[in-house]
Amino acid sequence: MPDSLKATLNATLNFLPLMLLWGISNQHAFWAALAAASGLILLNIVKKSFNIKPIVLFLYLGLSVILYHYLKIDFVLSQKQLISSLVLGSMGLISILLNKPYTMYFAQSSYDKAFAKSPLFIEVNILITKIWTAVHFINAVMEAFNHSTYTVVITNLLVAIGIASSIMIPSMLSD
Amino acid sequence: MKIIVLSGSPKAEKSVTLQSVKYIEHHYPEHYFEYVHIARNIKKYEANEEELKLLGQKIQDSDGVIWAFPVYYTTVPSTYKRFIELVSEKCHSCFKNKYTAVFSTSIHYADNIAHDFMRATCEDLNMKYTDYLSHDMHDLLQSKMQQNLKDFFANFITSIKEGLKVSKMFAPLKNNDFTYQGEAVAEKITTEKQVIIITDALDSDYNLLEMINTYSSCFGQPPEVINLNDLDIKGPCLGCCRCAANNICAYHDQDGYREFLDYVIVKADIIIYAGAIRGRHLSALFKLYYDRSFCYTHIPFLTGKHLGYMISGNLSDNQTLRQSLEMFNRGNINLIGFVSDESQDSSEIDRQIYSLARKGVVFAEKNYFKPDDFIGLSSEKLFADAIRGSLGGIFTADYRYYRKNGLLTKVSWGEKLQGALMRYLMGRKAFRKAVQKNMINHMISGHKKVLSSLKGEE
Ligand SMILES: Cc1cc2nc3c(=O)[nH]c(=O)nc-3n(C[C@H](O)[C@H](O)[C@H](O)COP(=O)(O)O)c2cc1C
């Protein structure tokens, strides 16, 4: 399979928990997303690779399940869009500050080992992570101020831009 | 001072080029300008040597000569070329030691070649060449370029007054007295491909005719030979640009040119141009052939054809001619090569002609087209920009053709994005360092993949 196709599949697969979380409108959203995140973690264990994003999502979703189902805090469900965006944005920001952009973990498996460790690869992923971080924070701000059909459209558009850049940037630089 | 302006445009008083010279004249009332419209008078000069001598006398009596012409097909209009042939033959000494400057307007396509051609011509006429100026046809509209014109003329006057000199740039023309005796080729080439030879050979062009015979003898089925002298061509390109909208020339069906050209376009896979060097180019008749093909404006009407040249004369002394002819190879117009008789060795020339014939057929049969080099690429870009811009507003036929054939595309969005992305990343120290460290490997990483895929194929 070509590297770029692998990267596309990886980027989409890693987005599955969020798709479920944002796509399902009732309380099952947390369980479905949690299951997807667990699946991704398992997959990584099998592949013997490390990926921070499903772990962070797992922790966030696990906590949300406890807060919603056991402590009956509705806020976590009604504001899931805002909270998840803040969690992911913060994860991006921290990972950039630590010079370990989180997107590099799931991208690594798609590329040659030596290249995946090179500064070139890290720099490209810093850029992609920056884009994702911006996407998540913008979404969070929009959610905080106003939740309407418009924000849903814009949110989805921004996420689409994020996915497109995760796929296009590495393929543009592949040679 | 008395300045003679040899104006080359067929549009005479309405010439774009002439307006710039008039601008100079207006700003230097202390100098006297006399204009000679070559295209208008060429028949007179051809018919009557006395007229040419009269002009020669005027030139002798002047302080300087300005050659002012529009660039036509990489050099000068055919009538100007004819004028140069006539004075070189009949009035060579009239120009001797005259100070001269060369001015042209064009869209800057191959204007450098036109100016090399003119400089070499001035040197051949033993003139005191001073400088040249090549303006875009709209430059007179800009104040910066108006100043440029004034400075150009002021420098010319200074050169005359102070006797300033420049070095010669071109080796003098050598005569070639050799007589080529071709031998019919025994190994015949058979092909389905259509070969047409276009020539201007006169009975006196012995070597050229012999070269055509040898070339024809290479084929089982001899190629068609079309002699430009046999065609009904009413006159030179008028520069009227009536062809701009629909590629219909002012002469369209009034003479035989268009029918001939369209016949060649439809029929030929391989075109061999066979001409003798006259001065610094092929003959004025050949130039007429090129100029009249402007009925196809800026459309590469020979797309898909393979072009070869058989030249009688010392081609290697005449790089300007070679460059001028090579300008026609762009896009899918392929150059097979040049053969000349300058080796002065008949069997060598036989072999070269056979090779030209063989190569042409191989190229045509294999559909082998060399990609554009600098000349082709820069030509395409220059034309595409012009046609995308104001030129395409008038030359609408060009616009339609260029758009339909994808010749107007600029850098794609993907490439632009890629460039922007790389510039951003190269601004980051770690990325830049890593790239610089591995630059050589990066440059061949794609190539290596191609080579390793070959190993996989084995
Ligand atoms: C037949 C023909 C051939 C031309 N060839 C060229 C050329 O090779 N390069 C170029 O830059 N412009 C070329 N042009 C454009 C003219 O040089 C340009 O329009 C010039 O300014 C016309 O000047 P004039 O009005 O004095 O004749 C050509 C125009 C015509 C009509």
XYZ file of C-alpha atoms and ligand atoms in Angstrom:
664
model
C 0.000 0.000 0.000
C 1.433 3.438 -0.845
C 2.620 5.530 2.106
C 0.147 8.307 1.405
C -2.829 5.916 1.365
C -1.688 4.374 4.647
C -1.430 7.850 6.149
C -4.948 8.676 4.928
C -6.383 5.536 6.489
C -4.525 6.197 9.709
C -5.689 9.796 9.930
C -9.312 8.759 9.357
C -9.147 5.834 11.757
C -7.710 8.043 14.487
C -10.636 10.351 14.072
C -13.213 7.597 14.597
C -13.797 8.140 18.355
C -14.481 11.846 17.779
C -16.757 11.118 14.844
C -18.826 8.872 17.076
C -18.747 11.310 19.974
C -19.869 14.234 17.874
C -22.153 12.255 15.583
C -24.303 10.403 18.124
C -26.655 12.841 19.822
C -27.706 10.816 22.914
C -25.836 9.484 25.960
C -24.575 6.430 24.008
C -22.080 8.749 22.345
C -19.628 8.344 25.216
C -19.780 4.557 25.187
C -19.419 4.309 21.444
C -16.489 6.724 21.383
C -14.897 5.003 24.366
C -15.177 1.660 22.585
C -13.540 3.118 19.474
C -10.707 4.661 21.514
C -10.148 1.334 23.307
C -10.086 -0.407 19.957
C -7.427 1.981 18.730
C -5.336 1.437 21.873
C -5.586 -2.322 21.406
C -4.631 -1.979 17.773
C -1.554 -0.001 18.782
C -0.594 -2.608 21.362
C -0.853 -5.316 18.709
C 1.209 -3.212 16.310
C 3.659 -2.416 19.105
C 3.378 1.269 18.405
C 2.701 4.198 20.647
C 0.017 6.764 20.011
C -0.939 9.404 22.522
C -4.241 10.563 21.009
C -6.404 7.468 21.710
C -4.966 7.349 25.248
C -5.933 10.963 25.940
C -9.332 10.344 24.365
C -9.754 7.190 26.437
C -9.008 9.097 29.635
C -11.305 11.960 28.682
C -14.135 9.659 27.604
C -13.696 7.397 30.635
C -13.935 10.391 32.933
C -16.974 11.688 31.020
C -18.728 8.306 31.427
C -18.118 8.393 35.192
C -19.221 12.003 35.503
C -22.335 11.560 33.375
C -23.536 8.078 34.215
C -22.480 7.812 37.845
C -22.267 11.352 39.132
C -25.146 12.553 36.927
C -23.394 15.685 35.724
C -25.292 16.519 32.481
C -22.925 19.264 31.583
C -20.359 16.788 30.219
C -22.880 15.574 27.646
C -24.506 18.876 26.735
C -21.091 20.508 26.326
C -19.241 17.484 24.872
C -18.302 19.432 21.744
C -16.722 22.253 23.730
C -14.966 20.008 26.247
C -13.607 17.539 23.707
C -12.326 20.400 21.567
C -10.587 21.949 24.565
C -9.071 18.588 25.531
C -7.745 17.963 22.030
C -6.559 21.553 21.577
C -4.692 21.414 24.875
C -3.183 18.065 23.963
C -1.916 19.618 20.716
C -0.520 22.668 22.445
C 1.306 20.663 25.106
C 2.695 18.223 22.568
C 4.048 21.099 20.450
C 5.627 22.727 23.479
C 7.303 19.423 24.300
C 8.468 19.153 20.663
C 6.607 15.859 20.388
C 3.679 16.687 18.087
C 0.948 14.128 18.742
C 0.139 13.585 15.063
C 3.573 12.080 14.565
C 2.619 9.034 16.610
C -0.078 7.823 14.315
C 1.774 9.004 11.216
C 4.938 7.145 12.199
C 3.521 3.749 11.415
C 2.929 4.807 7.805
C 6.524 5.726 7.038
C 9.937 4.244 6.960
C 11.449 3.987 10.503
C 14.503 6.159 9.892
C 12.433 8.896 8.278
C 9.833 8.743 11.026
C 12.522 9.659 13.567
C 14.096 12.453 11.519
C 13.770 16.149 12.348
C 12.080 16.556 8.959
C 9.277 14.281 10.023
C 8.950 15.971 13.417
C 8.848 19.438 11.851
C 6.180 18.423 9.368
C 4.138 16.982 12.220
C 4.589 20.101 14.311
C 2.929 21.965 11.458
C 0.097 19.443 11.185
C -0.417 19.424 14.952
C -0.481 23.225 14.929
C -3.237 23.107 12.345
C -5.226 20.610 14.425
C -4.674 22.609 17.595
C -5.959 25.720 15.873
C -8.949 23.776 14.513
C -9.860 22.474 17.968
C -9.459 25.815 19.735
C -11.471 27.669 17.107
C -14.191 25.051 17.449
C -14.101 25.407 21.228
C -14.459 29.184 21.021
C -17.362 28.882 18.580
C -19.080 26.330 20.789
C -18.575 28.481 23.871
C -20.245 31.479 22.318
C -22.945 29.984 20.200
C -24.125 26.533 19.234
C -26.118 26.747 16.037
C -26.382 25.078 12.652
C -23.724 27.494 11.418
C -21.227 26.437 14.057
C -21.863 22.788 13.224
C -21.170 23.479 9.546
C -18.044 25.505 10.275
C -16.803 22.940 12.806
C -17.149 20.170 10.274
C -15.459 22.306 7.634
C -12.516 22.981 9.927
C -12.208 19.306 10.784
C -12.253 18.509 7.067
C -9.414 21.013 6.582
C -7.527 19.317 9.412
C -7.948 15.876 7.866
C -7.042 17.174 4.402
C -3.859 18.810 5.668
C -2.869 15.666 7.595
C -3.064 13.781 4.333
C -1.879 16.396 1.862
C 1.077 17.925 3.646
C 3.075 14.687 4.006
C 2.218 13.637 0.459
C 3.318 17.011 -0.909
C 6.651 16.607 0.778
C 7.053 12.919 0.099
C 9.713 13.416 -2.616
C 23.577 66.015 -37.664
C 21.881 64.243 -40.502
C 20.411 60.889 -39.550
C 18.978 58.433 -42.055
C 16.321 56.146 -40.613
C 15.921 52.902 -42.521
C 12.412 51.996 -41.492
C 11.594 48.321 -41.850
C 7.923 48.064 -41.080
C 5.532 47.293 -43.911
C 3.160 49.696 -42.191
C 5.378 52.655 -43.133
C 4.043 55.836 -41.458
C 1.706 53.772 -39.305
C 4.476 51.624 -37.920
C 4.677 51.208 -34.148
C 8.467 51.297 -34.417
C 8.417 54.516 -36.354
C 6.418 56.306 -33.643
C 9.342 55.788 -31.269
C 11.812 57.229 -33.753
C 9.481 60.175 -34.309
C 9.478 60.652 -30.560
C 13.262 60.876 -30.631
C 13.141 63.307 -33.552
C 10.738 65.533 -31.665
C 13.099 65.749 -28.720
C 16.184 66.494 -30.796
C 15.135 69.274 -33.165
C 18.767 70.197 -33.704
C 19.235 67.000 -35.726
C 17.803 66.339 -39.144
C 16.019 63.013 -39.688
C 15.295 61.500 -43.072
C 13.085 58.435 -43.284
C 13.371 55.706 -45.894
C 10.506 53.215 -45.933
C 12.147 50.080 -47.174
C 9.055 47.917 -47.704
C 7.377 50.620 -49.743
C 10.440 51.094 -51.935
C 11.821 47.591 -52.228
C 10.406 46.931 -55.703
C 12.046 50.148 -56.891
C 15.399 49.138 -55.436
C 15.102 45.679 -56.957
C 14.253 46.980 -60.392
C 16.561 49.932 -60.575
C 20.128 49.881 -59.343
C 20.321 53.646 -59.785
C 17.690 54.115 -57.064
C 19.805 52.036 -54.752
C 22.858 54.082 -55.612
C 20.923 57.285 -54.900
C 20.058 55.947 -51.498
C 23.691 54.921 -51.085
C 24.721 58.492 -51.773
C 22.292 59.778 -49.146
C 23.773 57.381 -46.674
C 27.270 58.468 -47.558
C 26.269 62.086 -46.993
C 24.694 61.384 -43.624
C 26.309 61.341 -40.198
C 24.584 58.220 -38.993
C 22.117 55.504 -39.874
C 19.402 54.097 -37.633
C 18.056 50.721 -38.577
C 14.509 50.745 -37.189
C 12.383 47.665 -37.690
C 9.795 45.392 -36.132
C 11.086 41.943 -35.199
C 9.487 39.486 -37.603
C 9.992 35.803 -36.992
C 13.169 36.178 -34.959
C 14.840 38.591 -37.386
C 13.617 41.335 -39.726
C 10.691 41.533 -42.170
C 11.322 39.814 -45.494
C 11.485 43.094 -47.422
C 14.127 44.410 -45.039
C 16.048 41.181 -45.544
C 15.751 41.663 -49.294
C 17.040 45.214 -48.907
C 20.060 43.946 -46.971
C 20.724 41.399 -49.720
C 20.529 44.102 -52.377
C 22.829 46.565 -50.655
C 25.289 43.806 -49.755
C 25.448 42.853 -53.405
C 25.205 46.187 -55.132
C 25.971 48.988 -52.744
C 28.260 47.480 -50.155
C 30.610 50.428 -49.955
C 27.806 52.975 -49.348
C 27.548 51.925 -45.741
C 31.249 51.747 -45.073
C 32.388 53.568 -41.938
C 28.939 54.999 -41.239
C 27.993 55.177 -37.609
C 24.944 53.101 -36.936
C 22.503 52.161 -34.191
C 19.767 49.555 -34.290
C 16.286 49.959 -32.859
C 13.436 47.471 -32.842
C 10.008 46.953 -31.387
C 8.540 43.549 -30.740
C 7.054 41.510 -27.930
C 10.632 40.492 -27.060
C 10.344 37.048 -28.579
C 13.809 36.264 -29.985
C 14.588 39.974 -30.231
C 18.144 39.117 -29.135
C 18.538 37.021 -32.280
C 17.173 39.817 -34.450
C 19.700 42.205 -32.931
C 22.552 39.754 -33.382
C 21.497 39.398 -36.986
C 21.502 43.171 -37.470
C 24.791 43.670 -35.684
C 26.454 41.019 -37.815
C 24.945 42.640 -40.913
C 26.285 46.063 -39.901
C 29.708 44.519 -39.356
C 29.531 42.854 -42.780
C 28.733 46.258 -44.306
C 31.779 47.690 -42.487
C 29.640 50.106 -40.541
C 30.609 51.601 -37.200
C 28.104 49.851 -34.996
C 27.419 51.680 -31.751
C 24.514 50.081 -29.888
C 21.020 48.665 -30.051
C 17.734 49.174 -28.271
C 14.954 46.611 -28.204
C 11.620 47.950 -27.036
C 8.375 46.209 -26.386
C 5.743 47.484 -28.797
C 4.021 49.402 -25.999
C 7.104 50.834 -24.322
C 6.622 54.270 -25.807
C 3.582 54.636 -23.553
C 5.758 54.582 -20.436
C 7.671 57.640 -19.317
C 10.626 55.522 -18.179
C 10.948 54.047 -21.660
C 10.536 57.457 -23.288
C 13.577 58.554 -21.342
C 15.262 55.341 -22.411
C 14.710 56.275 -26.066
C 16.149 59.745 -25.554
C 19.200 58.304 -23.803
C 19.692 55.773 -26.575
C 19.770 58.508 -29.182
C 21.942 60.785 -27.052
C 24.471 57.968 -26.724
C 24.400 57.474 -30.474
C 25.162 61.147 -31.072
C 27.954 61.032 -28.482
C 29.450 57.996 -30.223
C 29.459 59.839 -33.547
C 30.837 63.069 -32.092
C 33.543 61.442 -30.027
C 34.327 58.604 -32.410
C 33.537 55.927 -29.809
C 34.108 52.374 -30.954
C 32.919 48.899 -30.023
C 34.505 45.528 -30.781
C 33.326 43.363 -33.607
C 31.286 40.430 -32.380
C 30.979 38.272 -35.461
C 33.564 36.590 -37.614
C 33.401 37.756 -41.229
C 31.469 35.630 -43.680
C 33.565 33.187 -45.674
C 32.858 32.166 -49.210
C 32.378 28.519 -49.909
C 33.578 27.714 -53.441
C 33.349 24.000 -52.969
C 31.211 22.033 -55.383
C 29.347 19.169 -53.825
C 28.988 16.031 -55.899
C 26.379 13.878 -54.243
C 26.039 10.190 -54.815
C 22.669 8.504 -54.857
C 22.239 6.473 -51.709
C 22.020 2.706 -52.198
C 20.311 1.737 -48.915
C 16.775 3.017 -49.410
C 14.555 3.987 -46.516
C 10.981 2.815 -46.722
C 8.379 4.490 -44.597
C 4.713 5.358 -44.452
C 5.653 8.769 -43.094
C 5.257 11.722 -45.421
C 8.314 13.836 -46.121
C 8.095 17.262 -47.761
C 11.112 19.310 -48.765
C 10.580 23.058 -48.870
C 13.271 24.938 -50.742
C 14.012 28.228 -52.446
C 16.775 26.743 -54.618
C 17.518 28.530 -57.858
C 19.271 26.867 -60.788
C 22.459 28.577 -59.639
C 22.267 26.898 -56.208
C 24.136 23.869 -57.424
C 25.117 22.463 -54.041
C 21.661 22.918 -52.597
C 19.999 21.166 -55.523
C 22.514 18.368 -55.222
C 21.797 18.052 -51.491
C 18.082 17.796 -52.231
C 18.813 15.078 -54.806
C 20.911 13.101 -52.357
C 18.251 13.422 -49.676
C 15.538 12.310 -52.094
C 17.658 9.347 -53.164
C 17.595 8.046 -49.585
C 13.964 7.004 -49.979
C 12.356 4.210 -51.968
C 9.541 6.664 -52.609
C 11.198 10.075 -53.181
C 9.749 12.885 -51.073
C 7.784 15.746 -52.508
C 9.827 18.881 -53.187
C 8.082 22.250 -53.085
C 10.036 25.191 -54.412
C 8.952 28.539 -52.993
C 9.868 30.139 -56.319
C 7.069 28.167 -57.983
C 4.372 29.378 -55.626
C 1.998 32.196 -56.336
C 2.784 34.522 -53.424
C 1.409 37.999 -54.000
C 3.429 39.826 -51.412
C 4.985 40.004 -47.975
C 3.160 40.074 -44.657
C 1.560 43.509 -44.350
C 1.636 43.518 -40.575
C -2.077 44.407 -40.630
C -2.949 41.654 -38.115
C -6.262 41.009 -39.819
C -5.445 37.363 -39.103
C -5.752 37.953 -35.359
C -9.385 36.984 -34.926
C -9.751 33.959 -37.180
C -6.380 33.235 -38.737
C -7.608 34.562 -42.038
C -4.875 36.595 -43.741
C -5.590 39.696 -45.835
C -4.273 37.715 -48.832
C -6.118 34.568 -47.792
C -7.448 33.149 -51.070
C -5.938 35.818 -53.261
C -2.719 33.901 -53.715
C -1.417 30.385 -53.337
C 0.358 30.741 -49.999
C -2.331 29.583 -47.612
C -3.278 26.609 -49.749
C 0.363 25.572 -49.850
C 0.863 26.021 -46.111
C -2.289 24.110 -45.207
C -1.284 21.346 -47.587
C 2.058 21.020 -45.790
C 0.349 21.104 -42.402
C -2.065 18.343 -43.344
C 0.308 16.160 -45.323
C 3.793 16.288 -43.845
C 5.158 14.292 -40.943
C 8.688 15.415 -41.705
C 9.569 18.787 -43.198
C 13.035 19.413 -44.571
C 13.892 23.027 -45.227
C 16.596 23.350 -47.856
C 18.093 26.784 -48.331
C 21.318 28.573 -49.075
C 22.779 31.117 -46.702
C 22.395 34.626 -48.081
C 24.229 37.046 -45.854
C 23.406 36.181 -42.269
C 20.212 34.232 -42.877
C 18.382 32.232 -45.480
C 17.050 34.153 -48.453
C 14.454 36.913 -48.321
C 12.110 34.481 -50.055
C 12.482 32.013 -47.207
C 11.885 34.925 -44.829
C 8.725 35.687 -46.760
C 7.610 32.091 -46.238
C 8.103 32.487 -42.484
C 6.524 35.942 -42.261
C 3.426 34.924 -44.167
C 2.934 31.967 -41.846
C 1.885 34.628 -39.341
C -1.601 33.943 -40.698
C -1.502 31.324 -37.918
C -0.494 34.107 -35.529
C 1.107 32.625 -32.389
C -0.309 29.146 -32.851
C 2.388 26.464 -33.198
C 0.887 25.301 -36.475
C 3.600 22.717 -37.131
C 2.804 20.788 -33.956
C 3.527 17.095 -34.359
C 6.037 17.589 -37.171
C 9.730 16.830 -37.315
C 11.865 19.539 -38.883
C 15.271 19.182 -40.491
C 17.477 21.656 -42.308
C 19.803 21.300 -45.270
C 21.817 24.454 -45.549
C 24.262 25.344 -48.259
C 26.880 27.607 -46.739
C 29.056 27.878 -43.685
C 26.484 27.295 -40.978
C 28.990 27.018 -38.152
C 30.109 30.604 -38.885
C 26.507 31.658 -38.627
C 25.201 30.686 -35.213
C 22.585 33.420 -35.395
C 20.925 31.619 -38.284
C 20.990 28.308 -36.430
C 19.508 29.931 -33.340
C 16.865 31.640 -35.394
C 15.789 28.366 -37.004
C 15.894 26.494 -33.713
C 13.365 28.931 -32.291
C 10.699 27.121 -34.289
C 11.155 23.968 -32.247
C 8.838 24.309 -29.335
C 6.014 22.259 -27.964
C 5.647 19.207 -30.114
C 7.682 20.523 -33.022
C 10.786 18.414 -33.124
C 14.209 19.271 -34.448
C 15.860 16.459 -36.383
C 19.051 18.374 -37.091
C 21.091 20.420 -39.547
C 23.251 19.379 -42.471
C 25.436 21.814 -44.355
C 27.954 21.533 -47.146
C 30.677 23.295 -45.217
C 32.732 20.172 -44.545
C 33.686 20.409 -48.241
C 33.799 16.630 -48.430
C 31.143 15.121 -50.687
C 31.083 11.648 -49.147
C 30.880 13.150 -45.668
C 27.939 15.300 -46.760
C 26.274 12.232 -48.368
C 26.498 10.424 -45.041
C 25.196 13.403 -43.088
C 22.240 13.724 -45.431
C 21.464 10.014 -45.139
C 21.656 10.351 -41.351
C 19.236 13.275 -41.428
C 16.816 11.228 -43.520
C 17.158 8.142 -41.335
C 16.860 10.031 -38.071
C 13.793 11.906 -39.245
C 12.014 8.678 -40.121
C 12.992 7.017 -36.830
C 11.747 10.047 -34.877
C 8.487 10.164 -36.811
C 7.835 6.430 -36.632
C 8.626 6.226 -32.933
C 6.765 9.439 -32.207
C 9.914 10.642 -30.489
C 9.641 14.271 -29.448
C 12.317 15.972 -27.432
C 10.875 17.960 -24.546
C 11.235 21.728 -24.584
C 14.570 23.196 -23.550
C 15.071 26.757 -22.355
C 14.182 28.185 -25.751
C 10.934 26.241 -26.005
C 9.918 26.767 -22.415
C 10.661 30.467 -22.367
C 8.831 30.916 -25.673
C 5.765 29.111 -24.345
C 5.760 31.220 -21.212
C 6.253 34.484 -23.070
C 3.413 33.717 -25.483
C 1.128 32.371 -22.755
C 1.592 35.535 -20.682
C 1.014 37.794 -23.666
C -2.046 35.874 -24.817
C -3.493 35.684 -21.344
C -3.010 39.462 -21.231
C -3.787 42.232 -23.670
C -2.469 40.467 -26.791
C -5.101 37.750 -26.336
C -7.778 40.434 -26.421
C -6.991 41.060 -30.074
C -5.443 37.755 -31.093
C -8.580 35.906 -30.113
C -7.751 32.934 -32.308
C -4.568 32.493 -30.266
C -6.526 32.771 -27.044
C -8.960 30.065 -28.106
C -6.154 27.760 -29.228
C -4.004 28.301 -26.142
C -6.957 27.760 -23.808
C -8.149 24.639 -25.620
C -4.680 23.129 -25.608
C -3.938 23.923 -21.980
C -1.144 26.352 -22.893
C -2.394 29.105 -20.629
C -1.956 27.196 -17.369
C 0.292 28.807 -14.852
C 1.786 27.147 -11.808
C -0.864 24.762 -10.455
C -2.442 25.321 -7.052
C -0.855 22.108 -5.833
C 2.615 23.334 -6.783
C 1.988 26.764 -5.261
C 0.842 25.160 -2.032
C 3.854 22.876 -2.064
C 6.162 25.866 -2.534
C 4.508 27.795 0.292
C 4.691 24.783 2.574
C 8.371 24.226 1.846
C 9.161 27.918 2.369
C 7.414 27.807 5.742
C 9.239 24.662 6.821
C 12.584 25.901 5.498
C 12.111 28.893 7.762
C 12.345 26.467 10.703
C 15.892 25.835 11.795
C 15.638 22.099 12.530
C 13.926 21.380 9.213
C 16.343 23.561 7.243
C 19.361 21.931 8.849
C 18.054 18.451 8.126
C 17.317 19.352 4.509
C 20.703 20.986 3.985
C 22.481 18.011 5.505
C 20.737 15.642 3.152
C 20.235 17.923 0.161
C 22.057 15.711 -2.351
C 20.176 12.608 -1.253
C 16.864 14.454 -1.326
C 17.514 15.555 -4.868
C 17.698 12.005 -6.108
C 15.305 10.296 -3.716
C 12.553 10.080 -6.368
C 15.041 8.972 -9.022
C 16.333 6.269 -6.725
C 12.808 4.954 -6.324
C 12.516 4.665 -10.122
C 15.819 2.795 -10.312
C 14.987 0.456 -7.462
C 11.631 -0.316 -9.066
C 13.642 -1.465 -12.115
C 15.560 -3.878 -9.926
C 12.213 -5.190 -8.752
C 11.216 -5.774 -12.373
C 14.268 -7.933 -13.100
C 4.731 38.557 -39.323
C 5.050 38.997 -37.943
C 6.050 38.371 -37.248
C 6.385 38.778 -35.964
N 7.390 38.149 -35.317
C 7.746 38.560 -34.085
C 8.819 37.917 -33.407
O 9.460 36.989 -33.899
N 9.126 38.355 -32.166
C 8.430 39.374 -31.571
O 8.741 39.692 -30.439
N 7.432 40.012 -32.201
C 7.081 39.630 -33.444
N 6.070 40.280 -34.105
C 5.444 41.456 -33.474
C 6.036 42.766 -33.991
O 7.428 42.776 -33.927
C 5.535 43.944 -33.185
O 4.159 43.986 -33.220
C 6.098 45.259 -33.685
O 5.977 46.240 -32.684
C 5.397 45.794 -34.926
O 6.018 46.988 -35.292
P 5.586 47.857 -36.554
O 4.217 48.403 -36.275
O 6.631 48.920 -36.613
O 5.583 46.991 -37.747
C 5.698 39.865 -35.371
C 4.658 40.488 -36.062
C 4.342 40.064 -37.331
C 3.221 40.761 -38.061
